[in-house]
XYZ file of C-alpha atoms in Angstrom:
442
model
C -12.775 7.340 -30.039
C -10.631 4.543 -29.127
C -9.037 4.148 -25.742
C -5.479 4.406 -27.132
C -6.443 8.059 -28.257
C -8.039 8.645 -24.802
C -5.699 7.568 -22.097
C -1.819 7.425 -21.741
C 0.242 5.986 -18.725
C 3.304 7.636 -17.272
C 5.396 5.779 -14.708
C 7.856 7.682 -12.431
C 10.941 5.593 -11.390
C 14.322 5.891 -9.835
C 16.906 3.281 -9.172
C 14.613 0.315 -8.772
C 15.371 -1.942 -11.834
C 13.818 -4.888 -10.416
C 10.529 -3.296 -9.615
C 10.299 -1.286 -12.807
C 10.848 -4.614 -14.643
C 7.937 -6.114 -12.871
C 5.843 -3.208 -13.353
C 6.314 -3.208 -17.208
C 5.851 -6.944 -17.482
C 2.467 -6.542 -15.723
C 1.314 -3.663 -18.046
C 2.407 -5.311 -21.072
C 1.188 -8.963 -20.305
C -1.291 -10.522 -22.951
C -4.211 -10.291 -20.344
C -3.498 -6.572 -19.942
C -6.081 -4.286 -21.166
C -3.600 -1.272 -21.221
C -0.813 -3.030 -23.056
C -1.337 -1.073 -26.278
C -1.622 2.550 -24.662
C 1.216 4.866 -24.862
C 3.316 4.233 -21.800
C 6.057 6.761 -20.882
C 8.765 5.891 -18.263
C 10.111 9.024 -16.644
C 13.245 7.959 -15.268
C 14.730 10.389 -12.612
C 18.306 9.980 -13.658
C 18.958 6.424 -12.277
C 22.404 5.115 -11.598
C 21.603 1.278 -11.036
C 20.992 0.172 -14.545
C 17.390 1.118 -14.661
C 17.813 2.643 -17.878
C 19.043 -0.620 -19.474
C 15.874 -2.449 -18.148
C 13.581 0.231 -19.701
C 15.397 0.249 -22.952
C 15.032 -3.523 -23.221
C 11.287 -3.129 -23.176
C 11.202 0.103 -25.431
C 13.377 -1.857 -27.923
C 10.648 -4.623 -27.944
C 7.585 -2.615 -27.801
C 7.032 0.603 -29.789
C 4.432 2.049 -27.314
C 7.074 2.495 -24.559
C 8.843 5.662 -24.484
C 11.917 6.420 -22.254
C 12.359 9.776 -20.910
C 15.540 10.383 -18.637
C 15.814 13.476 -16.592
C 19.189 15.143 -16.991
C 19.205 15.635 -13.084
C 17.657 14.042 -10.122
C 14.841 16.281 -9.378
C 13.372 14.329 -6.521
C 10.478 12.170 -6.501
C 7.820 14.762 -6.091
C 9.052 16.961 -8.955
C 9.172 13.967 -11.126
C 5.583 13.318 -10.314
C 4.548 16.856 -11.044
C 6.753 16.662 -14.409
C 4.702 13.711 -15.233
C 1.382 15.519 -15.176
C 2.820 18.450 -16.879
C 3.914 16.435 -19.930
C 0.488 14.502 -20.268
C -0.896 15.095 -23.875
C -4.026 12.811 -24.130
C -7.487 13.677 -22.793
C -6.559 11.345 -19.714
C -3.326 10.616 -17.912
C -2.713 7.768 -15.367
C 0.534 8.384 -13.289
C 1.636 5.197 -11.734
C 4.626 4.166 -9.442
C 7.292 1.694 -10.234
C 6.799 -0.593 -7.386
C 2.934 -1.373 -7.505
C 0.934 -4.529 -8.357
C -1.945 -4.590 -10.628
C -5.191 -6.551 -11.015
C -7.168 -6.099 -14.148
C -10.334 -7.473 -12.979
C -13.394 -5.224 -13.708
C -11.335 -2.943 -15.820
C -14.527 -2.393 -17.951
C -15.666 -0.144 -14.982
C -12.686 2.220 -15.248
C -12.877 2.493 -19.154
C -16.596 3.386 -19.431
C -16.049 6.090 -16.744
C -13.440 7.551 -19.033
C -15.806 7.446 -21.919
C -18.406 9.084 -19.728
C -16.370 11.960 -19.312
C -15.658 11.887 -15.647
C -13.287 14.599 -14.285
C -11.447 11.979 -11.900
C -11.625 8.280 -12.262
C -10.549 6.255 -9.134
C -9.057 2.931 -9.865
C -9.955 1.310 -6.359
C -13.166 0.701 -4.688
C -11.263 0.333 -1.430
C -8.321 2.407 -0.008
C -4.906 0.967 0.721
C -5.827 0.054 4.240
C -8.878 -1.912 2.898
C -11.551 0.548 3.868
C -14.617 0.722 1.364
C -14.549 4.040 -0.504
C -17.889 6.078 -0.433
C -18.800 9.299 -2.210
C -17.693 11.570 0.434
C -14.999 14.326 0.213
C -12.918 12.517 3.140
C -12.792 9.316 1.117
C -11.974 10.949 -2.141
C -9.160 13.276 -0.873
C -7.659 10.467 1.357
C -7.612 7.945 -1.317
C -6.201 10.391 -3.831
C -3.054 10.705 -1.803
C -1.900 7.276 -3.373
C -0.727 8.555 -6.707
C -1.970 5.604 -8.918
C -5.293 5.742 -7.139
C -6.609 7.964 -9.984
C -6.919 8.779 -13.463
C -7.442 12.469 -14.430
C -8.931 14.390 -17.102
C -5.854 16.516 -18.432
C -8.097 19.641 -19.071
C -7.622 20.248 -15.222
C -3.992 20.468 -16.067
C -4.002 24.430 -16.327
C -1.037 26.601 -15.772
C -2.275 27.306 -12.105
C -2.622 23.566 -11.442
C 0.781 22.565 -12.602
C 2.359 25.655 -10.831
C 0.553 24.465 -7.588
C 1.918 21.039 -8.129
C 5.521 22.375 -8.029
C 4.876 24.532 -5.249
C 3.459 21.362 -3.320
C 6.583 19.385 -3.809
C 7.599 20.649 -0.381
C 4.554 19.097 1.266
C 5.040 15.511 -0.460
C 1.874 15.590 -2.268
C 2.651 17.129 -5.590
C -0.330 15.665 -7.304
C -2.860 16.919 -4.777
C -3.607 20.275 -6.643
C -5.438 18.423 -9.604
C -8.004 16.591 -7.116
C -8.359 19.956 -5.222
C -9.180 21.813 -8.398
C -12.001 19.059 -9.273
C -13.201 19.263 -5.749
C -13.290 22.996 -5.957
C -15.182 23.034 -9.015
C -17.563 20.364 -8.133
C -16.355 18.105 -10.934
C -17.631 14.484 -11.681
C -15.695 12.041 -9.687
C -16.066 8.184 -10.487
C -15.723 5.632 -7.633
C -15.818 2.114 -8.770
C -18.006 -0.566 -7.196
C -15.683 -3.495 -7.967
C -12.231 -2.685 -9.511
C -9.288 -2.698 -7.461
C -6.569 -2.151 -10.272
C -3.453 -1.317 -8.213
C -2.081 -2.052 -4.654
C 0.670 -0.118 -3.092
C 4.374 -1.485 -3.154
C 6.085 -1.617 0.240
C 8.554 1.113 1.027
C 9.398 1.441 4.907
C 11.555 4.364 4.529
C 10.325 7.890 5.854
C 8.479 10.073 3.658
C 11.101 12.592 2.801
C 13.633 9.930 2.192
C 11.224 8.230 -0.038
C 10.757 11.237 -2.172
C 14.487 12.666 -1.995
C 16.455 9.318 -2.763
C 19.785 10.025 -4.377
C 20.043 13.606 -3.014
C 22.535 14.989 -0.424
C 20.515 15.053 2.902
C 22.962 17.574 4.692
C 21.463 20.322 2.417
C 17.634 19.361 2.924
C 15.886 21.907 5.232
C 14.912 20.634 8.686
C 11.232 21.094 7.945
C 11.359 18.679 5.141
C 13.541 16.096 7.107
C 10.968 16.012 9.800
C 7.982 16.110 7.443
C 5.580 12.899 7.589
C 2.305 11.889 6.241
C 0.070 13.694 8.553
C 1.336 17.354 8.453
C 1.886 16.953 4.595
C -1.691 15.698 4.317
C -2.976 18.567 6.240
C -1.159 21.106 4.323
C -2.593 19.601 1.165
C -6.021 20.227 2.624
C -5.361 23.848 2.339
C -5.809 23.432 -1.407
C -9.480 23.148 -0.876
C -10.974 26.664 -0.789
C -14.195 25.986 0.873
C -13.796 25.927 4.733
C -16.966 23.664 5.225
C -15.436 21.047 2.855
C -12.073 21.207 4.489
C -13.712 20.457 8.074
C -15.727 17.665 6.444
C -12.444 16.021 5.036
C -10.725 16.317 8.412
C -13.830 15.003 10.278
C -13.799 11.862 8.087
C -9.930 11.194 8.385
C -8.971 7.896 10.034
C -5.937 6.555 8.372
C -6.202 3.355 10.273
C -7.557 4.729 13.396
C -11.160 4.349 15.005
C -11.990 7.983 15.664
C -10.446 11.363 14.952
C -9.155 11.477 18.495
C -7.370 8.332 18.110
C -5.962 9.574 14.829
C -4.724 12.439 16.538
C -3.031 10.405 19.287
C -1.407 7.979 16.947
C 0.123 10.991 14.843
C 1.302 12.739 17.918
C 3.002 9.612 19.245
C 4.594 9.432 15.737
C 5.872 12.937 15.877
C 7.328 12.518 19.374
C 9.150 9.243 18.742
C 10.266 9.561 15.185
C 10.427 13.317 14.299
C 11.855 14.933 17.351
C 8.392 16.122 18.620
C 8.892 18.836 15.696
C 6.626 21.775 16.837
C 5.964 22.847 13.061
C 4.522 19.520 12.459
C 1.870 20.216 15.059
C 1.486 23.752 13.755
C 0.720 22.483 10.118
C -2.112 20.295 11.545
C -3.604 22.605 14.174
C -3.960 25.543 11.764
C -6.318 23.800 9.632
C -8.702 22.551 12.297
C -12.118 23.846 13.329
C -12.753 24.961 17.068
C -14.150 21.699 17.763
C -11.353 19.816 16.098
C -8.730 21.957 17.973
C -10.327 20.758 21.258
C -10.165 17.159 20.303
C -6.436 17.561 19.234
C -5.673 19.260 22.546
C -7.214 16.478 24.619
C -5.203 13.808 22.335
C -2.118 15.683 22.930
C -2.451 15.850 26.542
C -3.386 12.046 26.673
C -0.329 10.920 24.400
C 2.620 13.465 25.678
C 1.850 12.270 29.300
C 2.678 8.734 28.320
C 5.714 9.613 26.244
C 7.356 12.210 28.679
C 11.126 11.543 28.959
C 11.516 9.654 25.705
C 15.190 10.253 24.505
C 15.053 11.935 21.171
C 18.520 10.316 20.143
C 15.970 7.697 18.265
C 15.951 10.435 15.557
C 19.603 9.683 14.589
C 18.822 6.079 13.955
C 17.580 4.261 10.885
C 13.977 3.393 10.791
C 14.661 -0.110 11.593
C 17.072 0.792 14.330
C 14.317 3.138 15.897
C 12.192 0.279 16.328
C 14.850 -1.818 17.587
C 15.711 0.985 20.228
C 11.856 1.374 20.978
C 11.639 -2.306 21.641
C 14.344 -2.285 24.136
C 12.760 0.715 25.814
C 9.577 -1.062 26.523
C 11.293 -4.392 27.347
C 9.720 -6.259 24.480
C 11.030 -9.632 25.492
C 9.469 -9.571 28.815
C 6.156 -8.631 27.038
C 6.618 -11.504 24.551
C 7.155 -13.979 27.549
C 3.904 -12.470 29.071
C 1.925 -13.064 25.995
C 3.161 -16.602 25.871
C 1.960 -17.363 29.255
C -1.273 -15.675 28.575
C -1.910 -17.771 25.353
C -0.535 -20.999 26.119
C -1.903 -23.837 24.088
C -3.511 -21.327 21.845
C -2.970 -21.213 17.905
C -1.734 -17.646 16.830
C -1.479 -15.881 13.828
C 0.574 -12.634 12.922
C -1.074 -10.114 10.813
C 1.529 -7.804 9.300
C 5.006 -8.793 7.662
C 6.514 -5.521 7.513
C 9.149 -3.658 9.368
C 7.712 -4.264 12.956
C 7.329 -7.787 12.168
C 11.068 -8.027 10.820
C 12.310 -6.480 13.779
C 10.619 -8.697 16.214
C 11.567 -11.942 14.390
C 15.055 -10.983 13.962
C 15.807 -9.636 17.636
C 13.351 -11.566 19.860
C 12.673 -15.189 20.882
C 8.949 -16.074 19.701
C 9.535 -19.715 19.993
C 7.101 -20.083 23.063
C 4.279 -18.642 20.904
C 2.436 -21.271 18.871
C 2.437 -19.132 15.472
C 0.717 -20.949 12.759
C 1.174 -18.434 10.095
C 1.979 -14.688 9.125
C -0.599 -12.937 6.999
C -0.020 -9.663 4.824
C -1.812 -8.199 1.826
C 1.621 -8.117 0.243
C 1.607 -11.844 -0.060
C -0.061 -12.773 -3.513
C 0.186 -16.435 -3.004
C 1.288 -18.580 -0.065
C 4.980 -18.729 0.626
C 7.519 -18.654 3.619
C 9.008 -15.848 5.391
C 11.560 -16.124 8.167
C 10.798 -20.007 8.522
C 7.153 -19.063 8.862
C 4.183 -19.924 6.629
C 3.052 -16.802 5.017
C -0.326 -16.371 3.520
C -2.386 -13.761 1.525
C -5.267 -11.841 3.377
C -7.747 -13.788 0.906
C -6.676 -17.045 2.683
C -7.164 -15.459 6.093
C -10.841 -16.677 6.796
C -9.701 -20.284 6.045
C -7.090 -20.522 8.701
C -7.707 -22.247 12.047
C -6.362 -19.889 14.890
C -7.386 -18.686 18.311
C -5.959 -15.122 18.480
C -4.347 -12.785 15.825
C -1.263 -10.940 16.738
C -1.020 -7.406 15.160
C 2.554 -6.385 14.180
C 1.425 -3.095 12.541
C 2.031 0.511 13.748
C -1.695 1.165 13.645
C -2.899 -2.132 14.657
C -6.343 -1.038 16.046
C -7.467 0.514 12.939
C -6.448 -2.373 10.767
C -8.190 -4.898 13.052
C -11.322 -2.631 12.844
C -11.062 -2.752 8.935
C -10.844 -6.716 8.929
C -13.677 -6.913 11.209
C -15.852 -4.872 8.833
C -14.992 -7.220 6.305
C -16.834 -10.020 8.279
C -13.899 -11.786 9.732
C -14.411 -12.220 13.559
C -11.360 -12.972 15.942
C -9.784 -11.772 18.806
C -6.793 -9.783 18.530
C -3.759 -8.417 20.308
C -0.807 -6.237 19.487
C 2.365 -8.341 19.562
C 4.644 -5.409 20.673
C 4.396 -3.535 23.882
C 2.611 -0.075 23.299
C 2.159 0.499 27.083
C 4.796 3.069 27.840
C 5.776 3.646 31.425
C 5.803 7.304 32.605
C 9.229 7.030 34.221
C 11.024 4.936 31.600
C 14.283 6.322 30.085
C 15.554 5.247 26.926
C 18.845 3.347 27.023
C 20.888 3.062 23.834
């Protein structure tokens, strides 16, 4: 049987005409091994001209099929629907904003012919951590929708029902990997392939999946939901308690230990999600006794530092929240302190996302001798905010003394880079030492 009869691709999209154009270009490029597969674009009732972009491709390529939802049903439901309509033995659901690297595609294709139940498309997670054949790795990596190609025989009535039920916890696709784990199915983790890398979207979880909907009618529980409580709710799909505990024990998401992971997520819940109790409950209820003790200690260690933080931050945009937080910790004084500490040192900034943008737009960094900014989203050398910007692959060729981390989970990322064989001194460029008595002034 030919691959064209084995695998289909379904793309979910909403109001991203530039990004869907780039995605289709990559999939249909001459060098693409999937260019002749059936590709369905599931358009969630876009209003920005996305439909015209897709129609341009479907008019040129007879394997492109454009399906427009009659109404915007939300990102999670659109993902669930993508799996529901899959017809071929295998389906690969992808997003409209990702980048593709077709090196080592043969690994993936061979795994499909070998009949694996789940075929992962990456040998490293989106945080750059090498995947191993463990439940923690598998379940964590599967949260990125395009990370896995699934055998459609697992899309039973019950699985699809669970997918729609899981729309409220952000991970509508998790029931299929949960079913495979529950049944001890065959899971393939590639040794070399890194087919897809995630696009950058700095909006909060619920806004990302509910774009275009009326927020004032969205329940509070959904508005305050973020990755961590959603992930722990998804773990409940695993029926074996020992497997649940194993998945949680191996969870890091950029942290160095489960204790540090809990601290980071409690910190996020307090600052950005109004210290919403139900988020803690969703996490805590899934923990073993030992894990609950770790969580309690992490809560005590974190909340003490954050006492008195004004929750008016929640009424601001994501970018404004960081701006308000930087004012709260007197960020410019901290930058000036770093400038004195590293006078005469060559500095490189790692991370060019929202934290970086807030820093360069609002604060004077001229006393820091910054040689470049590095981020995995850069595919080639370019310029960002008048700074030289380089991809991660060129990091080891640069001459610098210290790396400044401008990432929310800087410690974990630094650890990952060190594991890759790069040795350097690093420092977080924003002030994350919160005074016990500070009050936020907006």
